[in-house]
mmCIF file of C-alpha atoms and ligand atoms in Angstrom:
data_model
loop_
_atom_site.group_PDB
_atom_site.id
_atom_site.type_symbol
_atom_site.label_atom_id
_atom_site.label_comp_id
_atom_site.label_asym_id
_atom_site.label_seq_id
_atom_site.Cartn_x
_atom_site.Cartn_y
_atom_site.Cartn_z
ATOM 1 C CA UNK A 247 -49.155 67.613 90.546
ATOM 2 C CA UNK A 248 -52.328 65.745 91.337
ATOM 3 C CA UNK A 249 -53.991 62.869 89.493
ATOM 4 C CA UNK A 250 -57.618 62.704 88.403
ATOM 5 C CA UNK A 251 -60.025 59.793 88.642
ATOM 6 C CA UNK A 252 -63.624 59.106 87.652
ATOM 7 C CA UNK A 253 -65.863 58.662 90.713
ATOM 8 C CA UNK A 254 -69.317 58.910 89.122
ATOM 9 C CA UNK A 255 -70.840 57.901 85.794
ATOM 10 C CA UNK A 256 -74.389 58.322 84.457
ATOM 11 C CA UNK A 257 -76.373 58.122 81.240
ATOM 12 C CA UNK A 258 -79.686 59.297 79.852
ATOM 13 C CA UNK A 259 -81.296 57.512 76.928
ATOM 14 C CA UNK A 260 -84.388 59.083 75.337
ATOM 15 C CA UNK A 261 -87.546 57.020 75.628
ATOM 16 C CA UNK A 262 -88.475 56.821 71.938
ATOM 17 C CA UNK A 263 -86.999 53.746 70.228
ATOM 18 C CA UNK A 264 -86.564 53.910 66.433
ATOM 19 C CA UNK A 265 -85.868 50.524 64.854
ATOM 20 C CA UNK A 266 -84.391 49.846 61.428
ATOM 21 C CA UNK A 267 -87.914 48.817 60.401
ATOM 22 C CA UNK A 268 -89.183 52.274 61.418
ATOM 23 C CA UNK A 269 -86.513 53.813 59.155
ATOM 24 C CA UNK A 270 -87.676 51.584 56.282
ATOM 25 C CA UNK A 271 -90.958 53.542 56.389
ATOM 26 C CA UNK A 272 -89.139 56.874 56.030
ATOM 27 C CA UNK A 273 -86.572 56.074 53.321
ATOM 28 C CA UNK A 274 -85.345 53.464 50.859
ATOM 29 C CA UNK A 275 -83.298 51.327 53.222
ATOM 30 C CA UNK A 276 -83.583 47.925 54.879
ATOM 31 C CA UNK A 277 -83.018 46.341 58.244
ATOM 32 C CA UNK A 278 -80.692 43.833 56.529
ATOM 33 C CA UNK A 279 -78.511 46.575 54.940
ATOM 34 C CA UNK A 280 -78.175 48.533 58.188
ATOM 35 C CA UNK A 281 -77.425 45.459 60.338
ATOM 36 C CA UNK A 282 -74.911 44.027 57.914
ATOM 37 C CA UNK A 283 -72.997 47.255 57.257
ATOM 38 C CA UNK A 284 -73.156 48.810 60.746
ATOM 39 C CA UNK A 285 -74.417 46.343 63.381
ATOM 40 C CA UNK A 286 -77.152 48.792 64.373
ATOM 41 C CA UNK A 287 -80.584 47.354 65.229
ATOM 42 C CA UNK A 288 -82.223 50.377 66.839
ATOM 43 C CA UNK A 289 -81.485 53.841 68.181
ATOM 44 C CA UNK A 290 -83.315 56.365 70.373
ATOM 45 C CA UNK A 291 -84.618 59.756 69.244
ATOM 46 C CA UNK A 292 -85.193 62.594 71.719
ATOM 47 C CA UNK A 293 -88.563 64.329 71.977
ATOM 48 C CA UNK A 294 -87.206 67.880 71.978
ATOM 49 C CA UNK A 295 -90.718 69.365 71.707
ATOM 50 C CA UNK A 296 -91.436 67.906 75.151
ATOM 51 C CA UNK A 297 -88.191 69.285 76.566
ATOM 52 C CA UNK A 298 -85.946 66.266 76.014
ATOM 53 C CA UNK A 299 -83.186 68.569 74.723
ATOM 54 C CA UNK A 300 -79.455 68.021 74.642
ATOM 55 C CA UNK A 301 -78.699 69.842 77.916
ATOM 56 C CA UNK A 302 -81.774 68.288 79.586
ATOM 57 C CA UNK A 303 -80.365 64.836 78.812
ATOM 58 C CA UNK A 304 -76.916 65.981 79.925
ATOM 59 C CA UNK A 305 -78.358 67.221 83.220
ATOM 60 C CA UNK A 306 -80.211 63.946 83.856
ATOM 61 C CA UNK A 307 -77.046 61.933 83.155
ATOM 62 C CA UNK A 308 -75.074 64.311 85.411
ATOM 63 C CA UNK A 309 -77.484 63.840 88.334
ATOM 64 C CA UNK A 310 -76.890 60.073 88.189
ATOM 65 C CA UNK A 311 -73.110 60.587 87.988
ATOM 66 C CA UNK A 312 -73.211 63.009 90.945
ATOM 67 C CA UNK A 313 -75.237 60.535 93.003
ATOM 68 C CA UNK A 314 -72.725 57.752 92.321
ATOM 69 C CA UNK A 315 -69.907 60.141 93.273
ATOM 70 C CA UNK A 316 -71.678 61.079 96.509
ATOM 71 C CA UNK A 317 -71.502 64.765 95.556
ATOM 72 C CA UNK A 318 -73.981 67.625 95.171
ATOM 73 C CA UNK A 319 -74.119 69.816 92.056
ATOM 74 C CA UNK A 320 -72.736 72.609 94.268
ATOM 75 C CA UNK A 321 -69.511 70.590 94.684
ATOM 76 C CA UNK A 322 -68.758 70.952 90.959
ATOM 77 C CA UNK A 323 -66.051 73.508 90.112
ATOM 78 C CA UNK A 324 -66.176 73.343 86.310
ATOM 79 C CA UNK A 325 -68.226 71.878 83.442
ATOM 80 C CA UNK A 326 -66.933 70.570 80.117
ATOM 81 C CA UNK A 327 -69.640 69.656 77.603
ATOM 82 C CA UNK A 328 -68.783 67.814 74.391
ATOM 83 C CA UNK A 329 -71.393 68.040 71.638
ATOM 84 C CA UNK A 330 -71.904 68.853 67.971
ATOM 85 C CA UNK A 331 -75.621 69.418 68.482
ATOM 86 C CA UNK A 332 -76.197 72.116 71.123
ATOM 87 C CA UNK A 333 -79.795 73.345 71.249
ATOM 88 C CA UNK A 334 -78.622 76.862 70.319
ATOM 89 C CA UNK A 335 -75.952 77.799 67.775
ATOM 90 C CA UNK A 336 -74.688 79.822 70.743
ATOM 91 C CA UNK A 337 -74.378 79.825 73.731
ATOM 92 C CA UNK A 338 -73.103 76.317 74.309
ATOM 93 C CA UNK A 339 -74.859 73.353 75.873
ATOM 94 C CA UNK A 340 -72.607 73.681 78.955
ATOM 95 C CA UNK A 341 -74.458 76.863 79.918
ATOM 96 C CA UNK A 342 -77.813 75.075 79.524
ATOM 97 C CA UNK A 343 -76.564 72.224 81.706
ATOM 98 C CA UNK A 344 -75.276 74.612 84.366
ATOM 99 C CA UNK A 345 -78.643 76.399 84.492
ATOM 100 C CA UNK A 346 -80.485 73.080 84.861
ATOM 101 C CA UNK A 347 -78.185 71.972 87.677
ATOM 102 C CA UNK A 348 -78.658 75.344 89.416
ATOM 103 C CA UNK A 349 -74.977 76.212 89.824
ATOM 104 C CA UNK A 350 -74.599 79.742 88.373
ATOM 105 C CA UNK A 351 -71.060 81.097 88.306
ATOM 106 C CA UNK A 352 -69.401 77.746 87.591
ATOM 107 C CA UNK A 353 -67.341 77.872 84.371
ATOM 108 C CA UNK A 354 -68.841 75.999 81.405
ATOM 109 C CA UNK A 355 -66.726 75.037 78.404
ATOM 110 C CA UNK A 356 -68.142 73.473 75.227
ATOM 111 C CA UNK A 357 -65.919 71.144 73.198
ATOM 112 C CA UNK A 358 -66.459 70.822 69.424
ATOM 113 C CA UNK A 359 -64.630 67.674 68.457
ATOM 114 C CA UNK A 360 -67.559 65.542 67.340
ATOM 115 C CA UNK A 361 -67.068 61.785 67.830
ATOM 116 C CA UNK A 362 -63.765 62.441 69.635
ATOM 117 C CA UNK A 363 -65.369 65.179 71.750
ATOM 118 C CA UNK A 364 -65.597 63.187 74.961
ATOM 119 C CA UNK A 365 -61.896 62.206 74.822
ATOM 120 C CA UNK A 366 -60.942 65.860 74.226
ATOM 121 C CA UNK A 367 -63.199 66.926 77.111
ATOM 122 C CA UNK A 368 -61.911 64.285 79.538
ATOM 123 C CA UNK A 369 -58.265 64.980 78.689
ATOM 124 C CA UNK A 370 -58.803 68.725 79.142
ATOM 125 C CA UNK A 371 -60.515 68.143 82.501
ATOM 126 C CA UNK A 372 -57.607 65.908 83.567
ATOM 127 C CA UNK A 373 -55.159 68.753 82.887
ATOM 128 C CA UNK A 374 -57.195 71.244 84.962
ATOM 129 C CA UNK A 375 -57.185 68.783 87.860
ATOM 130 C CA UNK A 376 -53.508 67.838 87.516
ATOM 131 C CA UNK A 377 -52.455 71.489 87.821
ATOM 132 C CA UNK A 378 -54.674 71.960 90.888
ATOM 133 C CA UNK A 379 -56.937 74.574 89.279
ATOM 134 C CA UNK A 380 -60.139 72.578 89.879
ATOM 135 C CA UNK A 381 -61.092 69.681 92.158
ATOM 136 C CA UNK A 382 -64.366 68.285 90.768
ATOM 137 C CA UNK A 383 -65.226 68.559 87.075
ATOM 138 C CA UNK A 384 -68.375 67.375 85.359
ATOM 139 C CA UNK A 385 -67.512 66.018 81.903
ATOM 140 C CA UNK A 386 -70.532 65.452 79.682
ATOM 141 C CA UNK A 387 -71.125 64.150 76.161
ATOM 142 C CA UNK A 388 -74.596 64.730 74.754
ATOM 143 C CA UNK A 389 -76.167 64.635 71.301
ATOM 144 C CA UNK A 390 -79.481 65.214 69.612
ATOM 145 C CA UNK A 391 -78.707 63.997 66.107
ATOM 146 C CA UNK A 392 -82.271 63.149 65.114
ATOM 147 C CA UNK A 393 -83.340 66.749 64.447
ATOM 148 C CA UNK A 394 -80.290 67.453 62.242
ATOM 149 C CA UNK A 395 -80.160 64.480 59.889
ATOM 150 C CA UNK A 396 -81.956 64.047 56.586
ATOM 151 C CA UNK A 397 -84.462 61.279 57.302
ATOM 152 C CA UNK A 398 -85.252 60.689 53.615
ATOM 153 C CA UNK A 399 -83.595 58.498 50.968
ATOM 154 C CA UNK A 400 -81.302 61.403 49.991
ATOM 155 C CA UNK A 401 -79.700 61.302 53.449
ATOM 156 C CA UNK A 402 -79.855 57.571 54.121
ATOM 157 C CA UNK A 403 -76.107 56.884 54.160
ATOM 158 C CA UNK A 404 -75.763 59.135 57.234
ATOM 159 C CA UNK A 405 -79.245 59.066 58.760
ATOM 160 C CA UNK A 406 -79.315 55.350 59.569
ATOM 161 C CA UNK A 407 -76.138 55.623 61.650
ATOM 162 C CA UNK A 408 -76.985 58.177 64.308
ATOM 163 C CA UNK A 409 -78.925 58.277 67.565
ATOM 164 C CA UNK A 410 -79.511 60.547 70.565
ATOM 165 C CA UNK A 411 -78.456 60.326 74.212
ATOM 166 C CA UNK A 412 -76.124 61.675 76.878
ATOM 167 C CA UNK A 413 -73.515 60.428 79.303
ATOM 168 C CA UNK A 414 -71.666 62.157 82.128
ATOM 169 C CA UNK A 415 -68.745 61.523 84.456
ATOM 170 C CA UNK A 416 -67.520 63.250 87.596
ATOM 171 C CA UNK A 417 -63.750 63.606 87.534
ATOM 172 C CA UNK A 418 -62.085 64.371 90.852
ATOM 173 C CA UNK A 419 -58.660 65.084 92.305
ATOM 174 C CA UNK A 420 -56.756 62.179 93.843
ATOM 175 C CA UNK A 421 -53.383 61.942 95.572
ATOM 176 C CA UNK A 422 -53.033 58.272 94.467
ATOM 177 C CA UNK A 423 -50.134 58.058 92.032
ATOM 178 C CA UNK A 424 -51.023 54.972 89.989
ATOM 179 C CA UNK A 425 -54.804 55.399 89.797
ATOM 180 C CA UNK A 426 -57.085 57.365 87.521
ATOM 181 C CA UNK A 427 -56.188 58.831 84.139
ATOM 182 C CA UNK A 428 -52.703 57.635 83.268
ATOM 183 C CA UNK A 429 -52.341 59.130 79.778
ATOM 184 C CA UNK A 430 -54.336 60.938 77.114
ATOM 185 C CA UNK A 431 -53.507 61.619 73.471
ATOM 186 C CA UNK A 432 -55.382 63.969 71.144
ATOM 187 C CA UNK A 433 -54.952 64.312 67.380
ATOM 188 C CA UNK A 434 -56.545 66.031 64.406
ATOM 189 C CA UNK A 435 -55.981 66.383 60.666
ATOM 190 C CA UNK A 436 -57.893 69.315 59.194
ATOM 191 C CA UNK A 437 -57.031 68.194 55.655
ATOM 192 C CA UNK A 438 -60.112 65.999 56.023
ATOM 193 C CA UNK A 439 -62.507 68.658 57.352
ATOM 194 C CA UNK A 440 -64.971 68.234 54.498
ATOM 195 C CA UNK A 441 -65.115 64.438 54.470
ATOM 196 C CA UNK A 442 -67.461 64.401 57.465
ATOM 197 C CA UNK A 443 -69.080 67.761 57.980
ATOM 198 C CA UNK A 444 -72.115 70.014 58.058
ATOM 199 C CA UNK A 445 -71.200 73.002 55.889
ATOM 200 C CA UNK A 446 -74.166 75.273 56.513
ATOM 201 C CA UNK A 447 -75.203 77.377 58.262
ATOM 202 C CA UNK A 448 -71.775 78.810 58.994
ATOM 203 C CA UNK A 449 -70.048 82.185 58.988
ATOM 204 C CA UNK A 450 -68.094 81.312 55.811
ATOM 205 C CA UNK A 451 -71.029 82.230 53.580
ATOM 206 C CA UNK A 452 -72.960 85.442 53.131
ATOM 207 C CA UNK A 453 -75.742 85.419 54.122
ATOM 208 C CA UNK A 454 -75.207 83.051 56.968
ATOM 209 C CA UNK A 455 -78.267 80.978 56.020
ATOM 210 C CA UNK A 456 -80.667 81.055 53.065
ATOM 211 C CA UNK A 457 -83.336 78.960 51.358
ATOM 212 C CA UNK A 458 -80.861 77.537 48.820
ATOM 213 C CA UNK A 459 -78.933 75.812 51.609
ATOM 214 C CA UNK A 460 -82.092 74.105 52.728
ATOM 215 C CA UNK A 461 -82.990 73.121 49.162
ATOM 216 C CA UNK A 462 -79.540 71.797 48.204
ATOM 217 C CA UNK A 463 -79.270 69.836 51.451
ATOM 218 C CA UNK A 464 -76.016 71.444 52.651
ATOM 219 C CA UNK A 465 -77.596 71.929 56.082
ATOM 220 C CA UNK A 466 -77.356 68.156 56.559
ATOM 221 C CA UNK A 467 -74.266 66.114 57.458
ATOM 222 C CA UNK A 468 -72.154 65.038 54.495
ATOM 223 C CA UNK A 469 -69.914 61.990 54.802
ATOM 224 C CA UNK A 470 -67.492 60.163 52.524
ATOM 225 C CA UNK A 471 -68.268 56.915 54.320
ATOM 226 C CA UNK A 472 -65.563 54.704 52.838
ATOM 227 C CA UNK A 473 -62.818 57.236 53.507
ATOM 228 C CA UNK A 474 -63.997 57.721 57.099
ATOM 229 C CA UNK A 475 -64.005 53.942 57.522
ATOM 230 C CA UNK A 476 -60.501 53.547 56.102
ATOM 231 C CA UNK A 477 -59.000 56.214 58.363
ATOM 232 C CA UNK A 478 -60.908 55.007 61.429
ATOM 233 C CA UNK A 479 -59.549 51.456 61.266
ATOM 234 C CA UNK A 480 -55.995 52.841 61.078
ATOM 235 C CA UNK A 481 -56.203 55.675 63.602
ATOM 236 C CA UNK A 482 -58.023 53.767 66.377
ATOM 237 C CA UNK A 483 -55.301 51.091 66.825
ATOM 238 C CA UNK A 484 -52.552 53.653 66.233
ATOM 239 C CA UNK A 485 -53.651 56.003 69.021
ATOM 240 C CA UNK A 486 -54.403 53.124 71.402
ATOM 241 C CA UNK A 487 -50.889 51.743 70.853
ATOM 242 C CA UNK A 488 -49.399 55.230 71.263
ATOM 243 C CA UNK A 489 -51.203 55.736 74.572
ATOM 244 C CA UNK A 490 -50.144 52.367 76.004
ATOM 245 C CA UNK A 491 -46.545 52.993 74.895
ATOM 246 C CA UNK A 492 -46.565 56.400 76.627
ATOM 247 C CA UNK A 493 -47.758 54.704 79.819
ATOM 248 C CA UNK A 494 -45.050 52.016 79.468
ATOM 249 C CA UNK A 495 -47.631 49.219 79.315
ATOM 250 C CA UNK A 496 -48.332 46.534 76.691
ATOM 251 C CA UNK A 497 -51.758 46.698 74.990
ATOM 252 C CA UNK A 498 -52.295 43.070 76.053
ATOM 253 C CA UNK A 499 -52.592 44.303 79.681
ATOM 254 C CA UNK A 500 -55.926 45.973 78.902
ATOM 255 C CA UNK A 501 -59.060 44.768 80.711
ATOM 256 C CA UNK A 502 -61.516 46.703 78.564
ATOM 257 C CA UNK A 503 -61.296 48.904 75.474
ATOM 258 C CA UNK A 504 -64.307 51.193 75.072
ATOM 259 C CA UNK A 505 -64.180 52.498 71.515
ATOM 260 C CA UNK A 506 -66.483 55.239 70.290
ATOM 261 C CA UNK A 507 -69.406 53.298 68.820
ATOM 262 C CA UNK A 508 -69.141 54.318 65.156
ATOM 263 C CA UNK A 509 -69.828 51.062 63.365
ATOM 264 C CA UNK A 510 -69.645 47.412 64.463
ATOM 265 C CA UNK A 511 -67.345 46.672 61.502
ATOM 266 C CA UNK A 512 -64.911 49.385 62.628
ATOM 267 C CA UNK A 513 -64.937 47.988 66.189
ATOM 268 C CA UNK A 514 -64.367 44.484 64.813
ATOM 269 C CA UNK A 515 -61.398 45.656 62.728
ATOM 270 C CA UNK A 516 -59.875 47.515 65.698
ATOM 271 C CA UNK A 517 -60.214 44.413 67.891
ATOM 272 C CA UNK A 518 -58.527 42.232 65.250
ATOM 273 C CA UNK A 519 -55.696 44.708 64.624
ATOM 274 C CA UNK A 520 -54.975 44.928 68.354
ATOM 275 C CA UNK A 521 -55.208 41.128 68.606
ATOM 276 C CA UNK A 522 -57.626 41.331 71.526
ATOM 277 C CA UNK A 523 -60.331 38.812 72.454
ATOM 278 C CA UNK A 524 -63.869 39.929 71.655
ATOM 279 C CA UNK A 525 -64.911 40.302 75.303
ATOM 280 C CA UNK A 526 -62.224 42.946 75.879
ATOM 281 C CA UNK A 527 -63.767 45.373 73.390
ATOM 282 C CA UNK A 528 -67.086 46.860 74.499
ATOM 283 C CA UNK A 529 -70.058 47.108 72.115
ATOM 284 C CA UNK A 530 -73.532 48.590 72.448
ATOM 285 C CA UNK A 531 -73.990 50.143 68.997
ATOM 286 C CA UNK A 532 -76.815 47.681 68.237
ATOM 287 C CA UNK A 533 -79.006 49.485 70.819
ATOM 288 C CA UNK A 534 -78.100 53.129 70.309
ATOM 289 C CA UNK A 535 -76.428 53.662 66.923
ATOM 290 C CA UNK A 536 -73.672 56.260 66.842
ATOM 291 C CA UNK A 537 -74.387 58.856 69.535
ATOM 292 C CA UNK A 538 -71.184 60.778 68.714
ATOM 293 C CA UNK A 539 -69.813 62.609 71.809
ATOM 294 C CA UNK A 540 -72.239 60.691 74.048
ATOM 295 C CA UNK A 541 -71.224 57.214 72.951
ATOM 296 C CA UNK A 542 -68.199 56.695 75.231
ATOM 297 C CA UNK A 543 -69.759 57.910 78.522
ATOM 298 C CA UNK A 544 -72.950 55.930 77.759
ATOM 299 C CA UNK A 545 -70.838 52.821 77.084
ATOM 300 C CA UNK A 546 -68.750 53.433 80.209
ATOM 301 C CA UNK A 547 -71.853 53.594 82.386
ATOM 302 C CA UNK A 548 -73.181 50.334 80.897
ATOM 303 C CA UNK A 549 -69.818 48.577 81.212
ATOM 304 C CA UNK A 550 -69.704 49.493 84.917
ATOM 305 C CA UNK A 551 -73.248 48.250 85.465
ATOM 306 C CA UNK A 552 -72.392 44.991 83.716
ATOM 307 C CA UNK A 553 -69.449 44.484 86.112
ATOM 308 C CA UNK A 554 -66.871 44.665 83.304
ATOM 309 C CA UNK A 555 -64.826 47.286 85.167
ATOM 310 C CA UNK A 556 -63.526 46.613 88.680
ATOM 311 C CA UNK A 557 -61.099 48.246 91.062
ATOM 312 C CA UNK A 558 -57.676 48.324 89.368
ATOM 313 C CA UNK A 559 -59.039 47.460 85.882
ATOM 314 C CA UNK A 560 -57.055 48.960 83.005
ATOM 315 C CA UNK A 561 -59.562 50.693 80.735
ATOM 316 C CA UNK A 562 -58.815 52.378 77.418
ATOM 317 C CA UNK A 563 -61.271 54.850 75.869
ATOM 318 C CA UNK A 564 -60.667 55.706 72.193
ATOM 319 C CA UNK A 565 -62.409 57.633 69.439
ATOM 320 C CA UNK A 566 -62.195 58.740 65.827
ATOM 321 C CA UNK A 567 -64.447 61.106 63.929
ATOM 322 C CA UNK A 568 -65.119 64.316 62.067
ATOM 323 C CA UNK A 569 -62.196 66.716 61.737
ATOM 324 C CA UNK A 570 -60.691 64.212 61.304
ATOM 325 C CA UNK A 571 -60.028 63.972 65.033
ATOM 326 C CA UNK A 572 -58.927 61.003 67.093
ATOM 327 C CA UNK A 573 -57.684 60.298 70.593
ATOM 328 C CA UNK A 574 -57.422 57.877 73.489
ATOM 329 C CA UNK A 575 -57.414 57.927 77.254
ATOM 330 C CA UNK A 576 -55.911 55.228 79.465
ATOM 331 C CA UNK A 577 -57.391 54.784 82.935
ATOM 332 C CA UNK A 578 -56.410 52.645 85.923
ATOM 333 C CA UNK A 579 -59.790 52.266 87.693
HETATM 334 O O1 LIG B 872 -67.633 58.375 63.948
HETATM 335 C C1 LIG B 872 -67.474 58.390 62.582
HETATM 336 C C2 LIG B 872 -68.824 58.342 61.948
HETATM 337 N N1 LIG B 872 -68.908 57.701 60.694
HETATM 338 C C3 LIG B 872 -68.580 56.440 60.456
HETATM 339 O O2 LIG B 872 -68.081 55.713 61.262
HETATM 340 C C4 LIG B 872 -68.896 55.919 59.092
HETATM 341 C C5 LIG B 872 -67.816 55.077 58.507
HETATM 342 N N2 LIG B 872 -68.286 54.466 57.261
HETATM 343 C C6 LIG B 872 -69.134 53.432 57.270
HETATM 344 O O3 LIG B 872 -69.487 52.945 58.333
HETATM 345 C C7 LIG B 872 -69.609 52.902 55.953
HETATM 346 O O4 LIG B 872 -68.920 53.545 54.905
HETATM 347 C C8 LIG B 872 -71.153 53.049 55.762
HETATM 348 C C9 LIG B 872 -71.877 52.123 56.723
HETATM 349 C C10 LIG B 872 -71.581 54.482 56.007
HETATM 350 C C11 LIG B 872 -71.539 52.660 54.351
HETATM 351 O O5 LIG B 872 -71.104 51.337 54.057
HETATM 352 P P1 LIG B 872 -70.319 51.036 52.693
HETATM 353 O O6 LIG B 872 -70.091 49.595 52.683
HETATM 354 O O7 LIG B 872 -69.105 51.930 52.662
HETATM 355 O O8 LIG B 872 -71.378 51.408 51.609
HETATM 356 P P2 LIG B 872 -71.301 52.491 50.418
HETATM 357 O O9 LIG B 872 -71.352 53.880 50.951
HETATM 358 O O10 LIG B 872 -70.175 52.152 49.513
HETATM 359 O O11 LIG B 872 -72.654 52.185 49.682
HETATM 360 C C12 LIG B 872 -72.941 50.907 49.127
HETATM 361 C C13 LIG B 872 -74.321 50.950 48.515
HETATM 362 C C14 LIG B 872 -74.541 52.142 47.585
HETATM 363 O O12 LIG B 872 -75.361 51.711 46.535
HETATM 364 P P3 LIG B 872 -74.715 51.314 45.097
HETATM 365 O O13 LIG B 872 -74.006 52.549 44.619
HETATM 366 O O14 LIG B 872 -73.786 50.175 45.378
HETATM 367 O O15 LIG B 872 -75.901 50.940 44.284
HETATM 368 C C15 LIG B 872 -75.333 53.121 48.427
HETATM 369 O O16 LIG B 872 -76.138 53.967 47.678
HETATM 370 O O17 LIG B 872 -75.299 51.073 49.556
HETATM 371 C C16 LIG B 872 -76.175 52.182 49.257
HETATM 372 N N3 LIG B 872 -76.621 52.757 50.527
HETATM 373 C C17 LIG B 872 -77.690 52.298 51.206
HETATM 374 N N4 LIG B 872 -78.564 51.313 50.937
HETATM 375 C C18 LIG B 872 -79.532 51.087 51.848
HETATM 376 C C19 LIG B 872 -76.054 53.756 51.243
HETATM 377 N N5 LIG B 872 -76.750 53.970 52.366
HETATM 378 C C20 LIG B 872 -77.772 53.066 52.374
HETATM 379 C C21 LIG B 872 -78.818 52.787 53.273
HETATM 380 N N6 LIG B 872 -79.670 51.793 52.982
HETATM 381 N N7 LIG B 872 -78.962 53.461 54.436
#
């Protein structure tokens, strides 16, 4: 059995900044409400009409990750792309990324686990490397939320939360025993499928899509915000503790927790419940909002740039989101 470790990280943030004040012009909301309830100050929206699509952003983030890894795209053996917002209903964004990187023939797997997507993708990649099937895997999280949310007062509870962007990591085989991904845990509870979902279009209705769905708003995300919040503040600490226990390490050993950036109040609650100092729990939600599957790799790339992760650092990535799904990954850098 091999181990896997991250040797390259990159991010792509769309150029267009959308502040809370910009949202005030589109719907009945306020900068004060958004800041107080979520910690978000601004987010970025992609210009898809000019080609700033999900897989374009994923490819740009991947090029940076490849450069840091000292690899060419042709060195990549497999792609795993986590997203809930591929540019086509099918095929997946992984195929779009592969085409943009010019590596036809390389397998491309899309992961549909929303805010936990990157943890599912990374943990899956780790297994492929551990068994020796692949050597270098590109793991990407990318989202274009801005074209799929209801940017009017009717959709304000969801619309103010989300932003666009992409992050990528290169995961490679290592013979080092105590380095790289130490443990990963993945969970889901489908009893809560509807509490954070987009119901239509989907194959469960006939016809697949019609005007009524557009008119009744079921094409937009629906969220029972308080219930999501309540579960998130329980599941985040639970899965982090589980993952440390599996690795035989105390949570207090952690150098940096990078939680999925869902809401500053959720991050705050997780930090308190784990009894960690503020500087050990990474935050950048104020700049980007919730970028779903992209939020962890974007945060990881910023944390590295800020010098918060060094050789031998113990880093814990964790997420909770639609499904409900939740998971964590523990890494010795
Ligand atoms: O990765 C997982 C993704 N999702 C999440 O992490 C979301 C988790 N949930 C949350 O973060 C919070 O539930 C929200 C931030 C979404 C909402 O905060 P809340 O404190 O739970 O507010 P609420 O939904 O109970 O709404 C309070 C009030 C309501 O008005 P009334 O009924 O008290 O008059 C809403 O209509 O705030 C109103 N409201 C808004 N007002 C201004 C809801 N959205 C907005 C808005 N601007 N954008």
